[in-house]
Short mmCIF file of C-alpha atoms in Angstrom, two decimals:
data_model
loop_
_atom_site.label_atom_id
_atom_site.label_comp_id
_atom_site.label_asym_id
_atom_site.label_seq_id
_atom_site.Cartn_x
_atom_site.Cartn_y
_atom_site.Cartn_z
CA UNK A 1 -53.02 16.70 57.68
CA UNK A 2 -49.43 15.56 57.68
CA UNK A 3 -47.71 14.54 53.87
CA UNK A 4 -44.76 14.03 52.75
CA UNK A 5 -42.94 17.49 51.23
CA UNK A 6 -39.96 15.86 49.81
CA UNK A 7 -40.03 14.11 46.39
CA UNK A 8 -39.44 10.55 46.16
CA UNK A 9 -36.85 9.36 43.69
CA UNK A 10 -37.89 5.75 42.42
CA UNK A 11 -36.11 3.14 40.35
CA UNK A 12 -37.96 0.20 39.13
CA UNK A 13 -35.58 -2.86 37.73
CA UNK A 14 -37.47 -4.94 35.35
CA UNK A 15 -35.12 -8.10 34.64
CA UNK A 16 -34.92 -11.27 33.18
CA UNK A 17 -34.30 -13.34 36.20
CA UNK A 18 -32.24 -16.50 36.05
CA UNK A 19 -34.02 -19.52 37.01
CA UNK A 20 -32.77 -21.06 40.03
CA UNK A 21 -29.72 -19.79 39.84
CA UNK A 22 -29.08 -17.21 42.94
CA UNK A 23 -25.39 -15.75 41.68
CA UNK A 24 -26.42 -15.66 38.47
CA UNK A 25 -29.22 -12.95 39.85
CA UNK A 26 -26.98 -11.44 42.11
CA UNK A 27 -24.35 -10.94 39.26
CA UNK A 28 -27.01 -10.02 37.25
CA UNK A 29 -28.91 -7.22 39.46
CA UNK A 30 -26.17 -6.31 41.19
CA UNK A 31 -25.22 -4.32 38.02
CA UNK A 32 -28.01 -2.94 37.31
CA UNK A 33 -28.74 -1.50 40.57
CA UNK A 34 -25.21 -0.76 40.78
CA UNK A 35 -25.63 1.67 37.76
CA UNK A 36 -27.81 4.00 39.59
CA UNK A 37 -25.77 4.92 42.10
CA UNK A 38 -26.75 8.61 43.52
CA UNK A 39 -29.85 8.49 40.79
CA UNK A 40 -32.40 7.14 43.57
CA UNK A 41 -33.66 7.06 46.85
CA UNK A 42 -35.18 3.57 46.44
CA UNK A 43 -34.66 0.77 44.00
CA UNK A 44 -37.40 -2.07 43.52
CA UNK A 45 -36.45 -5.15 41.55
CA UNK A 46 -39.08 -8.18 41.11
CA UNK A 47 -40.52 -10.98 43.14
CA UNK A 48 -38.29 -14.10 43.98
CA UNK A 49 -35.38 -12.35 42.21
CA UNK A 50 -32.52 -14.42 43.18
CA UNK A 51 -34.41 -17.88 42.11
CA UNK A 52 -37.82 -17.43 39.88
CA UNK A 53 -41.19 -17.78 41.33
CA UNK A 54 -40.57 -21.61 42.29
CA UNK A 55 -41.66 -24.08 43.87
CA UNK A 56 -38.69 -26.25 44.34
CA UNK A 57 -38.83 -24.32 48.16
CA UNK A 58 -35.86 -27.26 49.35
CA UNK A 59 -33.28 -26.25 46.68
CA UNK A 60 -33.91 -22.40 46.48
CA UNK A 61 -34.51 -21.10 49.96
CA UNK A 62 -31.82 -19.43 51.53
CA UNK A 63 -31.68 -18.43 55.56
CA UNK A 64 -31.76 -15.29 56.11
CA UNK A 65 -28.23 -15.26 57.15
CA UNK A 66 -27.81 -16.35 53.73
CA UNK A 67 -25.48 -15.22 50.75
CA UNK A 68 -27.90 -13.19 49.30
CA UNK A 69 -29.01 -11.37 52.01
CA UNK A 70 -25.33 -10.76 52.71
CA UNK A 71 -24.97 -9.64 49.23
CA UNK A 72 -28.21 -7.09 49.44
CA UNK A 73 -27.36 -5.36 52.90
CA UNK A 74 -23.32 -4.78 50.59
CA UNK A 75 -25.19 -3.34 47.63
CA UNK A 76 -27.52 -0.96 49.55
CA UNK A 77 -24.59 0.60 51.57
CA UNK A 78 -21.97 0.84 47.90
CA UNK A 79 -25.13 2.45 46.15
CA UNK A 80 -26.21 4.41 49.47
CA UNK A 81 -30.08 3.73 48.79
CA UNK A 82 -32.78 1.62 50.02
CA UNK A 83 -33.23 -1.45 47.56
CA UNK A 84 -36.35 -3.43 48.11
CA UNK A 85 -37.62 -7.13 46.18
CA UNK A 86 -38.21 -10.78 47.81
CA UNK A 87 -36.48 -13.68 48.53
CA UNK A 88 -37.50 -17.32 48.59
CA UNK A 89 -36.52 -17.53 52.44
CA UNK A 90 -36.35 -20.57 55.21
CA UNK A 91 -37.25 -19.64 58.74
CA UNK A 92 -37.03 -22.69 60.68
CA UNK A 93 -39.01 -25.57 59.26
CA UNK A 94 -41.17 -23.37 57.12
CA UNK A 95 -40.49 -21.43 53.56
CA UNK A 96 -42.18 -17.94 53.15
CA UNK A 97 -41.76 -15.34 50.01
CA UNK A 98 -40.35 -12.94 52.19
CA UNK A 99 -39.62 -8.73 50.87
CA UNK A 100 -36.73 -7.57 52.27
CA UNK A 101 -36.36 -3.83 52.58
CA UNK A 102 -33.00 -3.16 52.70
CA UNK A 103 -31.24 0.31 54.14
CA UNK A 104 -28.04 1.50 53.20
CA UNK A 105 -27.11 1.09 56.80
CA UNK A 106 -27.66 -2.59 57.31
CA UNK A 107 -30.74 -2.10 59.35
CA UNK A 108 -33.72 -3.80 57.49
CA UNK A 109 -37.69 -4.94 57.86
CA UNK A 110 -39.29 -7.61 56.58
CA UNK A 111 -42.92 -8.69 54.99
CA UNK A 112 -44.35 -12.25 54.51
CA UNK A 113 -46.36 -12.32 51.64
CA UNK A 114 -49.86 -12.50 52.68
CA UNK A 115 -51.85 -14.12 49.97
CA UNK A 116 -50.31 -17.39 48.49
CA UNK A 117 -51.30 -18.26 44.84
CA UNK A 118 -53.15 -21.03 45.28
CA UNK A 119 -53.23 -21.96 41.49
CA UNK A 120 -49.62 -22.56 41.36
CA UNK A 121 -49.99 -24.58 44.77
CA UNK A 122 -47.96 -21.61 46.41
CA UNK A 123 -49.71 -22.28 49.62
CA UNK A 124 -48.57 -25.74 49.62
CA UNK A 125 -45.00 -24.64 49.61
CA UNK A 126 -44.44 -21.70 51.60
CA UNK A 127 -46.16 -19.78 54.65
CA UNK A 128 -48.43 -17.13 54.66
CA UNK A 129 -47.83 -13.66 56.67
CA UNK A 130 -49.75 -12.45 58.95
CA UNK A 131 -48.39 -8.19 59.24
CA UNK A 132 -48.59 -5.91 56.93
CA UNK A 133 -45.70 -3.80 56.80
CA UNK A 134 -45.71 0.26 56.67
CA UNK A 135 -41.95 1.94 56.22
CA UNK A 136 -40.92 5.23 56.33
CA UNK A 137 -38.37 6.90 53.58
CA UNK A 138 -37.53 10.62 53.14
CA UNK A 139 -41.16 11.10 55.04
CA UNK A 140 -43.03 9.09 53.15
CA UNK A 141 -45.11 6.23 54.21
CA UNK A 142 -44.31 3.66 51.88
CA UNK A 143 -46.26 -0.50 51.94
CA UNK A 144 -44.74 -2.68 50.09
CA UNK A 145 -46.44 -5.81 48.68
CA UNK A 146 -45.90 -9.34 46.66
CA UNK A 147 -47.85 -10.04 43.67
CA UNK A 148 -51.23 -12.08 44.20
CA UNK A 149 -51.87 -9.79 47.28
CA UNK A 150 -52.64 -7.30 44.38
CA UNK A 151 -56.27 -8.86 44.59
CA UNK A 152 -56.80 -8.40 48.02
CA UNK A 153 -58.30 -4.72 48.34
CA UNK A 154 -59.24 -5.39 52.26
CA UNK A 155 -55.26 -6.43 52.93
CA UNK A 156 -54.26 -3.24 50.88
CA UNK A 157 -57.12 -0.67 52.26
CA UNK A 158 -55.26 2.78 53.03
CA UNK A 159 -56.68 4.55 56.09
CA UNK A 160 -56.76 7.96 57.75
CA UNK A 161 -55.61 8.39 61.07
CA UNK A 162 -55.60 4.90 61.82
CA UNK A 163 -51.91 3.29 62.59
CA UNK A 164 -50.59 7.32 62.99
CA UNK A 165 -52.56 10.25 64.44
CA UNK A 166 -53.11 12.63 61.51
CA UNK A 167 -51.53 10.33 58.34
CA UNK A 168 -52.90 8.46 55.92
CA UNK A 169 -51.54 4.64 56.62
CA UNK A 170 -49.41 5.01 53.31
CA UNK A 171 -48.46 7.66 50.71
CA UNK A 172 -47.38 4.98 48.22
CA UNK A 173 -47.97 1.26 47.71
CA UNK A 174 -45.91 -1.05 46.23
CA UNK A 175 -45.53 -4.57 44.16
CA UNK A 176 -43.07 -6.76 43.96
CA UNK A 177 -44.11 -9.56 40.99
CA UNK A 178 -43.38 -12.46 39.00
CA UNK A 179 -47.30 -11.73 36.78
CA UNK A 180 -47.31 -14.23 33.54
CA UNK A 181 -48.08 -12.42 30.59
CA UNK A 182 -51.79 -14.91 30.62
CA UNK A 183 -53.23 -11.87 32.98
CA UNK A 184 -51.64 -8.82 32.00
CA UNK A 185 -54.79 -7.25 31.74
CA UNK A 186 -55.53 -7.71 35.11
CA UNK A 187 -52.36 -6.71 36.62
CA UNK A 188 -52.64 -3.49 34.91
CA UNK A 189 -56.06 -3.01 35.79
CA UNK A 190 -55.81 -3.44 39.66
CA UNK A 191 -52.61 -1.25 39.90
CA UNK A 192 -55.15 1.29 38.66
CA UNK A 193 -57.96 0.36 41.19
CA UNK A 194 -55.42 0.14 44.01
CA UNK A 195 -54.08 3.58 43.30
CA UNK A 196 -57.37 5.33 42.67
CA UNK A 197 -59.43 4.10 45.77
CA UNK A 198 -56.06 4.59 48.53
CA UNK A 199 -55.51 7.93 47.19
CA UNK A 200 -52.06 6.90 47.08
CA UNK A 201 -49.57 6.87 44.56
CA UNK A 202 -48.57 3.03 43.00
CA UNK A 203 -45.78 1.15 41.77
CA UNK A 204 -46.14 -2.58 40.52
CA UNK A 205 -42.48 -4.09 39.18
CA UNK A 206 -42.46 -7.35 37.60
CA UNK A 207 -40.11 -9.31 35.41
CA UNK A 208 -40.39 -10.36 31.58
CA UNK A 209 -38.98 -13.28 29.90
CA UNK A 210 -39.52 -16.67 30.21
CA UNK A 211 -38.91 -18.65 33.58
CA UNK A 212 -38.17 -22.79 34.03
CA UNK A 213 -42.22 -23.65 34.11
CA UNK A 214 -42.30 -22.18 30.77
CA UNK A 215 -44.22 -18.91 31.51
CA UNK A 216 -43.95 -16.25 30.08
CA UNK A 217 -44.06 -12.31 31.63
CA UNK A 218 -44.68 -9.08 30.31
CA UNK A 219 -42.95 -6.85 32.02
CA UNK A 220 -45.90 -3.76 32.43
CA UNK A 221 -44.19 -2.29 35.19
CA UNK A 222 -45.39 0.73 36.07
CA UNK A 223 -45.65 4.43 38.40
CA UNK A 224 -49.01 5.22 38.68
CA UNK A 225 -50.28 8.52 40.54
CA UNK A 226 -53.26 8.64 42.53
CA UNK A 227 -55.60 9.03 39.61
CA UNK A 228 -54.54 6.08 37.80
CA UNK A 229 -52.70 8.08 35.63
CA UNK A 230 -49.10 6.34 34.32
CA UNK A 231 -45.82 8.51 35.79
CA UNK A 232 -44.38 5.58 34.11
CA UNK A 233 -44.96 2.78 31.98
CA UNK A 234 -43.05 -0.04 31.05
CA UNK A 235 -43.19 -2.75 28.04
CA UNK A 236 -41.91 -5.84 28.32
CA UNK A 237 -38.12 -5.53 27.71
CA UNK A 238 -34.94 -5.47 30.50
CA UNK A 239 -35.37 -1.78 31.91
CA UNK A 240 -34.21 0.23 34.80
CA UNK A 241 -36.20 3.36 34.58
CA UNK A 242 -36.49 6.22 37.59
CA UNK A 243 -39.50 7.90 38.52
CA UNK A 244 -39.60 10.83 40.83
CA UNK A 245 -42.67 11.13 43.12
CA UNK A 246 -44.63 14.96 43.46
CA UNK A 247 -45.16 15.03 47.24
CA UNK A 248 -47.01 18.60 46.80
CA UNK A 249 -49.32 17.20 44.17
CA UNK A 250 -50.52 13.97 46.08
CA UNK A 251 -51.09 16.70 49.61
CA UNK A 252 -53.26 18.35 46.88
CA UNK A 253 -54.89 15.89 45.78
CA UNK A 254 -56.31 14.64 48.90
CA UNK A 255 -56.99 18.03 49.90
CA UNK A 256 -59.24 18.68 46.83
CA UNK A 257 -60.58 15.50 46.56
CA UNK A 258 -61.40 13.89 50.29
CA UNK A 259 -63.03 10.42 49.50
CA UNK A 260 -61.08 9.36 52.55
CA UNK A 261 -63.38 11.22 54.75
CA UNK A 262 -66.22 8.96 53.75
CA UNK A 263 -64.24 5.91 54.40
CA UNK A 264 -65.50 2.82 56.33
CA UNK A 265 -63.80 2.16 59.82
CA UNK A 266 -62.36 -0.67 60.23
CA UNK A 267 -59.60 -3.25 61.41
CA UNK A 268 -57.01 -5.32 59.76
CA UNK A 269 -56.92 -8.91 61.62
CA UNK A 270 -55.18 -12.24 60.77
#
């Protein structure tokens, strides 16, 4: 079975985003990412971190040639690390929620989210993806994730020997989130669940404070290892905290402890 052997240095940037207000954000994470310079290998900040979980799609969606994509693909080459979060971004005629992962060399992929919130008429407002996305750092296989898909086990499902001959689809999954404080019990709950069943190691990073619909977050960002157990745990102040991932202890772990070989088969489709 092929792992990863190198650990993982992760930093997770839990802010108090600025709502609707992209260079206040970009001021305002730009420093703290810019603060952990040769400290990390990848930096995660929240969901919609340049605007707030809005909306208002028409007066917060950038292009993707846009400033702040401009401004990400400059701060990932100055800090020489792959920085990760999502954007509120126009394609065409449409809006979607769209994660950029950013390289320090300018090259960069892309995922939709998946799974609109419905309750905050998200689906109205922006459209859904349709690809999950599997990256590669430092030989890990990392999937990274917005928010409500969180609830979605199917969409998340880590399998063996599936998209690569002899790998697991992912060695860590991770979250990107604007949560309210309202269900902080369940997003620490299914960060658990999502860790435990994939075998995987998981990282959920969400904001805190209070955003322009008066909700409020709680922070609760978190590492969690592939027991469920916290590497990390956050409350629900402004924090940059790094994490560094044990590639020898998750090869163990899935060497002494196979659930994957009693998996169901089976296909992601649209």
């Amino acid at each position: 079975m092929s792992e990863p052997t190198q650990p993982l240095r992760v930093s997770l940037v839990q802010g108090d985003t600025r709502w609707h207000d992209a260079a206040a954000n970009r001021d305002y994470y730009g420093a703290r990412v810019r603060a952990l310079r040769g400290q990390s290998d990848l930096i995660v900040l929240p969901e919609t971190f340049t605007s707030g979980f809005t909306n208002e799609t028409l007066g917060n969606a950038e292009p993707m040639e846009g400033e702040s994509l401009r401004w990400l693909t400059a701060l990932a080459a100055e800090v020489d690390c792959v920085i990760t979060g999502s954007l509120v971004t126009r394609i065409g005629e449409k809006c979607v929620n769209r994660l950029v992962w950013m390289r320090p060399d300018g090259s960069f992929a892309c995922y939709d989210k998946r799974h609109l919130f419905r309750m905050a008429r998200e689906h109205e407002r922006y459209a859904a993806g349709e690809q999950r996305l599997i990256v590669e750092l430092k030989g890990w296989r990392i999937c990274p994730l917005v928010c409500y898909d969180l609830r979605f086990p199917v969409w998340i499902r880590n399998r063996y020997d599936t998209t690569v001959a002899g790998r697991f689809d992912y060695d860590l999954v991770l979250f990107v989130a604007n949560w309210p404080s309202a269900r902080r019990y369940a997003w620490q709950t299914l960060l658990r669940a999502r860790a435990i069943e994939n075998l995987s190691y998981c990282i959920g990073v969400n904001r805190v404070g209070t955003d322009g619909n008066g909700l409020n977050y709680a922070g609760d960002s978190a590492v969690l290892d592939f027991l469920g157990q916290p590497v990390v745990e956050l409350g629900a102040s402004e924090l940059t905290v790094t994490a560094t991932l044990d590639a020898s202890a998750l090869a163990a772990h899935r060497t002494r402890f196979p659930a994957w070989m009693d998996a169901d088969r089976f296909e992601l489709g649209d």
